[in-house]
Coordinates of C-alpha atoms (C1' of nucleotides) and ligand atoms in Angstrom, one line a residue:
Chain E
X236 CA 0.0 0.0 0.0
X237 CA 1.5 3.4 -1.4
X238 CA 1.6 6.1 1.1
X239 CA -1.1 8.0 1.2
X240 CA -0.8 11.8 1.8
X241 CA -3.5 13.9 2.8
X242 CA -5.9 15.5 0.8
X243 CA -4.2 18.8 2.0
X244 CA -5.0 21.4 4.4
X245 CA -7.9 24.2 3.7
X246 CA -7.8 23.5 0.2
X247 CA -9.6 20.2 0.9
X248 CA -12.0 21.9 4.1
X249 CA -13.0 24.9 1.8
X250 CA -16.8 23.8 1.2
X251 CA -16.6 20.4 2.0
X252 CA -19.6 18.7 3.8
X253 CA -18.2 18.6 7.3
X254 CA -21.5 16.7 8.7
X255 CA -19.9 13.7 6.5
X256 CA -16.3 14.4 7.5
X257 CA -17.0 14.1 11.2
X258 CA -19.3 11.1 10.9
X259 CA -16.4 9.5 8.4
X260 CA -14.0 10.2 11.6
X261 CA -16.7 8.6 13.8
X262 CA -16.7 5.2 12.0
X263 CA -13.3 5.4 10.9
X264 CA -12.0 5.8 14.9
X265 CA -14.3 3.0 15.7
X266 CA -13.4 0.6 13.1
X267 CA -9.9 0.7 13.9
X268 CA -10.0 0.8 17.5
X269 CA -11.9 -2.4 16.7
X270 CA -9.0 -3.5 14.6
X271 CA -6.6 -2.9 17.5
X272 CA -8.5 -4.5 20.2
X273 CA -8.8 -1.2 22.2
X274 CA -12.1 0.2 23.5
X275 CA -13.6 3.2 22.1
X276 CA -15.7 3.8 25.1
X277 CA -18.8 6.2 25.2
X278 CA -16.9 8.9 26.4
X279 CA -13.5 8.8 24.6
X280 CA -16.1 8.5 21.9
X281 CA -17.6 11.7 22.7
X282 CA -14.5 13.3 23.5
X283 CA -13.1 12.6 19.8
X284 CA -16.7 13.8 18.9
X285 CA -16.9 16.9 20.2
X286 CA -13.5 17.6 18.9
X287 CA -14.3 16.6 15.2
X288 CA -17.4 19.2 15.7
X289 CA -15.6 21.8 13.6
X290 CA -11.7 21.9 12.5
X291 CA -10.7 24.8 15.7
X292 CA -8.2 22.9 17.9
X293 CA -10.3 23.1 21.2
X294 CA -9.2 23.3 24.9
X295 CA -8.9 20.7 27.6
X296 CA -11.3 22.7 29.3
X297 CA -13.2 23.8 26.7
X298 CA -14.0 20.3 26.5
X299 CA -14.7 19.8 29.8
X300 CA -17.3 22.5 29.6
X301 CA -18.9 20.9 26.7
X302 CA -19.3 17.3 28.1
X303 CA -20.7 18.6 31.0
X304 CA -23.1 20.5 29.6
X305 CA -24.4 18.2 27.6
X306 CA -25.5 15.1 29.1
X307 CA -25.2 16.1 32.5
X308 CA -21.6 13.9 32.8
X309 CA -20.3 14.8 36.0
X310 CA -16.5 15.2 34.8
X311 CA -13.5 16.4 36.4
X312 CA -10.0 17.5 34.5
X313 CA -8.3 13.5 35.0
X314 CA -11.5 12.5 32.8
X315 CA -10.9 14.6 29.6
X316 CA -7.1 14.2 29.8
X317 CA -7.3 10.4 30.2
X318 CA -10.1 10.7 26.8
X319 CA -7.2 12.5 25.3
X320 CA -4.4 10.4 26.2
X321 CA -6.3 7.5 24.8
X322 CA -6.8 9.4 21.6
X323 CA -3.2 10.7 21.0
X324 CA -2.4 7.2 21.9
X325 CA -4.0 6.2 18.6
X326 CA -3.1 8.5 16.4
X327 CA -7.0 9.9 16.5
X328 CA -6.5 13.5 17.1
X329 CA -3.1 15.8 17.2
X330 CA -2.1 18.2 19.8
X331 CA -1.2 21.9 18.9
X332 CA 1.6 22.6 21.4
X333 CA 1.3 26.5 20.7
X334 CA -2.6 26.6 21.7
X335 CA -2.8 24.0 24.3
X336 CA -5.3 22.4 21.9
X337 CA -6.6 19.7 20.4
X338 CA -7.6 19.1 16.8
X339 CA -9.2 16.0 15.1
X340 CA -6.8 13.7 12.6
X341 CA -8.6 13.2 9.5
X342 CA -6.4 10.8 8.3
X343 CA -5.7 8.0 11.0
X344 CA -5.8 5.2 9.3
X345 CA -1.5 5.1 9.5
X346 CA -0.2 7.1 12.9
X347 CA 1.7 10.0 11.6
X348 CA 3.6 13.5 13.0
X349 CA 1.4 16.0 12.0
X350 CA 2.0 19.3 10.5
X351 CA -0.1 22.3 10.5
X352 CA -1.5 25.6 9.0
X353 CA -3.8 27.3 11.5
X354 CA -5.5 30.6 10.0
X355 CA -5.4 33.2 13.0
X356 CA -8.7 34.9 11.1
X357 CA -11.1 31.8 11.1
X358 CA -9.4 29.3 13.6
X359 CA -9.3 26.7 11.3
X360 CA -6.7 24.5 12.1
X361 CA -5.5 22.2 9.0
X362 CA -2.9 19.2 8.4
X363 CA -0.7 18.9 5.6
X364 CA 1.7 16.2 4.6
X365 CA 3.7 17.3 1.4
X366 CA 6.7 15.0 0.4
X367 CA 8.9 17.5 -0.5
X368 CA 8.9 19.3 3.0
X369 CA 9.6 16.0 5.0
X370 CA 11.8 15.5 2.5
X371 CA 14.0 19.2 2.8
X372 CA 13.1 18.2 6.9
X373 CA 15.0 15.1 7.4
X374 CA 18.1 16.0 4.3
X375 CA 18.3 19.4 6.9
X376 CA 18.4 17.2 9.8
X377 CA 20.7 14.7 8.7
X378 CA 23.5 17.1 7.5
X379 CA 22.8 18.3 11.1
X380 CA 23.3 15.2 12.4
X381 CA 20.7 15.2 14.2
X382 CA 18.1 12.6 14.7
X383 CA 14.4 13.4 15.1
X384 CA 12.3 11.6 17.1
X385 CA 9.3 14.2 17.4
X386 CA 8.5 16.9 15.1
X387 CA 6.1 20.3 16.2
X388 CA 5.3 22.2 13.0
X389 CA 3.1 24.5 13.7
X390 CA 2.4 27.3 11.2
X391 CA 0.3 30.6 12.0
X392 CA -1.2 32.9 9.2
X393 CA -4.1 33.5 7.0
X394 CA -5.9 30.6 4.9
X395 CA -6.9 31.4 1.2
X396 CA -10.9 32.0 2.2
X397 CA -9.7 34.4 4.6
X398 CA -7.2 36.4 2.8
X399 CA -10.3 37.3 0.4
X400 CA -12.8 37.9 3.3
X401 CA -9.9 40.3 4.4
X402 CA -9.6 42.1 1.5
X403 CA -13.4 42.9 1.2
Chain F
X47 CA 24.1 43.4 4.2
X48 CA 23.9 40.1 3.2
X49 CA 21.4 37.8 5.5
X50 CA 23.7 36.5 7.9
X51 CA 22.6 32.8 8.3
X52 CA 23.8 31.1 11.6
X53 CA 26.4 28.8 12.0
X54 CA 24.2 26.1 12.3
X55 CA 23.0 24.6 15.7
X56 CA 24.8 21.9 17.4
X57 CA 27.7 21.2 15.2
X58 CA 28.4 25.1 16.6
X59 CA 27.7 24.1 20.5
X60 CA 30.4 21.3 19.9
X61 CA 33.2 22.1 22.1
X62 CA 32.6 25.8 22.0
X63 CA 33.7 28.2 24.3
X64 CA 30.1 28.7 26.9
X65 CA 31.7 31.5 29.2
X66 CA 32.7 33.6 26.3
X67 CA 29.5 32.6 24.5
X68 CA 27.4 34.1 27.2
X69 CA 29.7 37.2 27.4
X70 CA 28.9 37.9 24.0
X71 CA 25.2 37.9 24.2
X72 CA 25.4 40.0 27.0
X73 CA 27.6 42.5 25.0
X74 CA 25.9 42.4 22.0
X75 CA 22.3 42.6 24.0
X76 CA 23.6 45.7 25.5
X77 CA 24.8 47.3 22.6
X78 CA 21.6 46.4 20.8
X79 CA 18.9 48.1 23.5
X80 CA 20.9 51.2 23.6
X81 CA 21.1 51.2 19.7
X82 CA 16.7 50.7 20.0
X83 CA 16.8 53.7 22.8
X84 CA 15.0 50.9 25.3
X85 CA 16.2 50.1 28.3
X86 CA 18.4 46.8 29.4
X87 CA 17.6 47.2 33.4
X88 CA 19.3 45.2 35.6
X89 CA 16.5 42.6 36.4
X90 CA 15.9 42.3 32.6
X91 CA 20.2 41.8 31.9
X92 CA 19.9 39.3 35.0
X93 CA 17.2 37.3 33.6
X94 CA 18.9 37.2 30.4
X95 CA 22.3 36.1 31.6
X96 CA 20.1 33.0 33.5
X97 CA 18.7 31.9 30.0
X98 CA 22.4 31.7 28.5
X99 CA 23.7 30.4 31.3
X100 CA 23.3 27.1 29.0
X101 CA 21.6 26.4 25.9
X102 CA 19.2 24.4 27.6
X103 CA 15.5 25.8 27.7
X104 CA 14.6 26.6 30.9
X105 CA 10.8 27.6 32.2
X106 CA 9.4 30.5 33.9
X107 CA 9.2 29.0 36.9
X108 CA 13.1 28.1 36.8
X109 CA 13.9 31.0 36.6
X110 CA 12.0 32.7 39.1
X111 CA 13.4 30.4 41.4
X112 CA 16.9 31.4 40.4
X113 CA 16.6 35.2 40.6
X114 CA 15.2 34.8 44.2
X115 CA 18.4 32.4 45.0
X116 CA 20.2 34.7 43.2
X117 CA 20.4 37.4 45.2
X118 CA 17.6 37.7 47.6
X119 CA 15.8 39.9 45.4
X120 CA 11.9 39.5 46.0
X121 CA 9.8 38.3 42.7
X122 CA 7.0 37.2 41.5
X123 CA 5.8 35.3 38.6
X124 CA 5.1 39.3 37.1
X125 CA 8.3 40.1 37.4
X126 CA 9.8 37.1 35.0
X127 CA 7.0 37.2 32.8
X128 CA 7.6 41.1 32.0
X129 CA 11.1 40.6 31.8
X130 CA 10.6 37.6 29.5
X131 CA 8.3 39.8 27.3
X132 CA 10.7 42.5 26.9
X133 CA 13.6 40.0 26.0
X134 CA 11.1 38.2 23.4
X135 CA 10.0 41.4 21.9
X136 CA 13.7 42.8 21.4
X137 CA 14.4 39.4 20.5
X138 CA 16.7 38.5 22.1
X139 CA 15.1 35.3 23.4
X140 CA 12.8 32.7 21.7
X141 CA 10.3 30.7 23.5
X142 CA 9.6 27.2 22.9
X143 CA 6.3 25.8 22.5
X144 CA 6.1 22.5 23.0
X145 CA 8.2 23.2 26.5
X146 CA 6.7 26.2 27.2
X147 CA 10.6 26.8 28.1
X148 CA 12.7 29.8 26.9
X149 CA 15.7 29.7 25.3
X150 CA 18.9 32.5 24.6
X151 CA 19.1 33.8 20.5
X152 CA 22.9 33.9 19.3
X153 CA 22.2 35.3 16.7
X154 CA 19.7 38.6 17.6
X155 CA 21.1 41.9 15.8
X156 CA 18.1 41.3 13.5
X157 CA 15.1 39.1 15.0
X158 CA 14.0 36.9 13.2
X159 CA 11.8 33.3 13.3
X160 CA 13.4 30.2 14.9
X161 CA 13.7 27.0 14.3
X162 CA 15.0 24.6 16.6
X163 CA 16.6 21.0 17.5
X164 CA 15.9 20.1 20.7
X165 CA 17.9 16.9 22.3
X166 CA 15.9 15.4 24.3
X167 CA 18.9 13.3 25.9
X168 CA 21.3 16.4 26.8
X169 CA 18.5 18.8 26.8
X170 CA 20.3 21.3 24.8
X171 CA 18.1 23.3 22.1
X172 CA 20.2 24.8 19.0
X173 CA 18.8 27.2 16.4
X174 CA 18.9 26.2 13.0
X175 CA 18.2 28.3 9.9
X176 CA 18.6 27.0 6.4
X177 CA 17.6 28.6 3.3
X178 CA 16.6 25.5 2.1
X179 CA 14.1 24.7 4.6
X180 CA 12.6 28.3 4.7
X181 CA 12.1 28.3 0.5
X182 CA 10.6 24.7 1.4
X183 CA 7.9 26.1 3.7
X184 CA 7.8 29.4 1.6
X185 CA 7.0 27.0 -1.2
X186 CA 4.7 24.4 0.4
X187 CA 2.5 27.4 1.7
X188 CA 2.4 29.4 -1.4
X189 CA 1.1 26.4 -3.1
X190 CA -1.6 25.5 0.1
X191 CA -2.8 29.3 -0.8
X192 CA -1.7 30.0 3.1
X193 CA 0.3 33.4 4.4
X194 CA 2.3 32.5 6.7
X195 CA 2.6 35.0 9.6
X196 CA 4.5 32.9 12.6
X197 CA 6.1 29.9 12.7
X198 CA 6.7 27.0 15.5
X199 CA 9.3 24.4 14.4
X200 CA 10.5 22.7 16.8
X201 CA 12.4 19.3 16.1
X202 CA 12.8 16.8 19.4
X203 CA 15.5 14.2 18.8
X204 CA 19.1 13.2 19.3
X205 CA 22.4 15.5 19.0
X206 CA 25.4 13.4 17.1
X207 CA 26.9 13.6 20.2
X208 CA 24.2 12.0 22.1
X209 CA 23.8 9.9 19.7
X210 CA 27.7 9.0 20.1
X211 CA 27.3 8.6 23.8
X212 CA 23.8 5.9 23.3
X213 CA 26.4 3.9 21.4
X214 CA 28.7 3.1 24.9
Chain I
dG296 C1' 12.6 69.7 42.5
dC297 C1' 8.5 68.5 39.6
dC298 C1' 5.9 65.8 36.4
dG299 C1' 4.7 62.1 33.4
dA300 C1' 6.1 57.7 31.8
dT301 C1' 8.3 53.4 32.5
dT302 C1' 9.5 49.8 35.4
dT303 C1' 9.0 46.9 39.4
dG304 C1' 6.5 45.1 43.6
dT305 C1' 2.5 42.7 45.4
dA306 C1' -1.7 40.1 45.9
dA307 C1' -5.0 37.6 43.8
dT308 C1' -6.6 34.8 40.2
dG309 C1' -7.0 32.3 35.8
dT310 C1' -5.6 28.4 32.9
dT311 C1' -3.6 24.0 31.8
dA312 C1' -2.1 19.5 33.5
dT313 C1' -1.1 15.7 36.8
dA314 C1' -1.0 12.7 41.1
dT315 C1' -3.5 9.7 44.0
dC316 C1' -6.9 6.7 45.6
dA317 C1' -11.6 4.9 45.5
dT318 C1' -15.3 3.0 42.7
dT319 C1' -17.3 1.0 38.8
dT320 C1' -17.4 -1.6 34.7
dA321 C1' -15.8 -4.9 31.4
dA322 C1' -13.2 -9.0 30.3
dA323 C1' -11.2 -13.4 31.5
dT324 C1' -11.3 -17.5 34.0
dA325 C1' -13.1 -21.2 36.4
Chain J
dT7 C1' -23.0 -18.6 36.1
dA8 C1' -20.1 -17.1 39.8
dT9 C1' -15.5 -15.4 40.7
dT10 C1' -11.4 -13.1 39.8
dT11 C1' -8.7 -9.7 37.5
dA12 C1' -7.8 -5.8 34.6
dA13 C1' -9.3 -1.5 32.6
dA14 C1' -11.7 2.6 32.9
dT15 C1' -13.9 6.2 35.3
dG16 C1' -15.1 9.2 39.5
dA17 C1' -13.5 12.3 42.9
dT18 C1' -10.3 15.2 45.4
dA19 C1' -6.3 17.6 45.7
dT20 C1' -2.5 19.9 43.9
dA21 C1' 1.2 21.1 40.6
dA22 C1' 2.8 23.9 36.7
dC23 C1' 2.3 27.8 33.8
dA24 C1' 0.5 32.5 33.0
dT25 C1' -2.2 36.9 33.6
dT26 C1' -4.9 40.9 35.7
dA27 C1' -5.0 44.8 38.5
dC28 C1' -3.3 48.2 41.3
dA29 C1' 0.3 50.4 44.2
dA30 C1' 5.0 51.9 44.8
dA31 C1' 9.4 53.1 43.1
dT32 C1' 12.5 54.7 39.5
dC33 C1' 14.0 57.2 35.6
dG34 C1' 14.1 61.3 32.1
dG35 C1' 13.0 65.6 30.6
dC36 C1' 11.7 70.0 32.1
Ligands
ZN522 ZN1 -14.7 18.6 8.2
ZN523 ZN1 -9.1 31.3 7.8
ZN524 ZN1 27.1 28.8 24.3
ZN525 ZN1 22.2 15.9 23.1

DNA sequence: GCCGATTTGTAATGTTATATCATTTAAATA
DNA sequence: TATTTAAATGATATAACATTACAAATCGGC
């Protein structure tokens, strides 16, 4: 199986039907935890849920908030973290070290680093995967020597629909 | 003037010379704030000279705890975080993300974005900055349709010479 | 010396994340 | 099916990181 590489970033979100895209997430998350003999339980399911709601990286506590209000969940911090562990774990959603946020992976089929654009205007917050920049990454890296483990690429601007709202 | 690229991150910590290292950042912070007409007080050099006491990213919280060793002087998480502002807006320091950690620049007569390699075995963070890599991004972004306005690269790993010292 | 602006001190609070132990629930075993 | 064991969640407390708001001190220009 070739590598597949993501659809790319707000190119592919730009009018896309996002009801589909989070359901897709929905079944594709519970397909493979089923594949991996791990439990996606009711609330790591809801967790990963109310994170695939929109493409903004959300909060722990934002979270928090959201579970609790709506089904009544009594929750505490330890819950939400231990539904994100879980979901980090399998490569389900992404961290975005400069928020302190979390943002759905629309393409966990294969655990992957993630890379991404966030649009400072709309919040959006959007993984990309091009060959050539892992590519210029690890050539950079080895005539460093240096051998990477982790990556945090995490790029702050404007996306395409927002540089024309801007300009209105 | 030619962009002055910098001599390239660890393969430049290798055996250098720390003490005069740090002497030189001190000078040349000096020299810049009074060049800017703003104001390198006492607190704000002492804070400074704690960051590049090592090229190791150290945390607000660190620090604080070191200026009150220090020299008795009374502060408050205030007190660092202002400092740390002024330092990040002349840059003269970076911060990094994923650590929420701050690190010394070497290279700050004109700020600038960082990238970094950050070992996670000696703990040492080194700025790296490669035309190569920044007409990569430049490139991958163009193409995505995305402006970039701030970066956060931040690349965890091995240093060669950690990587030497695994192999004992 | 006086005045306005900048910097620092101080107290309180907000935000993000983890440690610890009890309880519940699900799975495995008998 | 009953019993045992492991995994997940609940609950409380606390750690780690960061900011707000206001008072006091310091610095420059007049
Ligand atoms: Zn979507
Ligand atoms: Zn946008
Ligand atoms: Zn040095
Ligand atoms: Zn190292």
């Amino acid at each position: 199986m070739a590598t597949q590489h993501i659809p790319l970033a707000f190119t592919g979100l730009k009018g896309h039907n996002h009801q589909h895209c989070q359901q897709q997430v929905l079944n594709t998350a519970a397909r493979l935890c089923q594949q991996r003999h791990v439990r996606l339980t009711p609330l790591r399911r809801e967790v990963l849920a109310l994170i695939c709601h929109s493409h903004r990286p959300l909060g722990a506590y934002t979270l928090l908030e959201q579970l609790q209000a709506q089904q009544g969940r009594r929750a505490a911090p330890p819950t939400v973290y231990r539904a994100l562990d879980f979901l980090l774990e399998q490569g389900l959603i992404h961290r975005i070290a400069s928020l302190n946020a979390f943002v759905g992976c629309f393409q966990p089929e294969q655990p992957h680093i993630g890379h991404f654009l966030i649009c400072e205007r709309c919040g959006n917050a959007a993984e990309f995967d091009t060959p050539e920049l892992n590519q210029q990454l690890q050539q950079t890296t080895d005539q460093l020597g240096f051998k990477v483990t982790q990556q945090t690429v995490e790029l702050f601007g404007r996306c395409a629909q927002c540089q024309q709202q801007d300009e209105v």
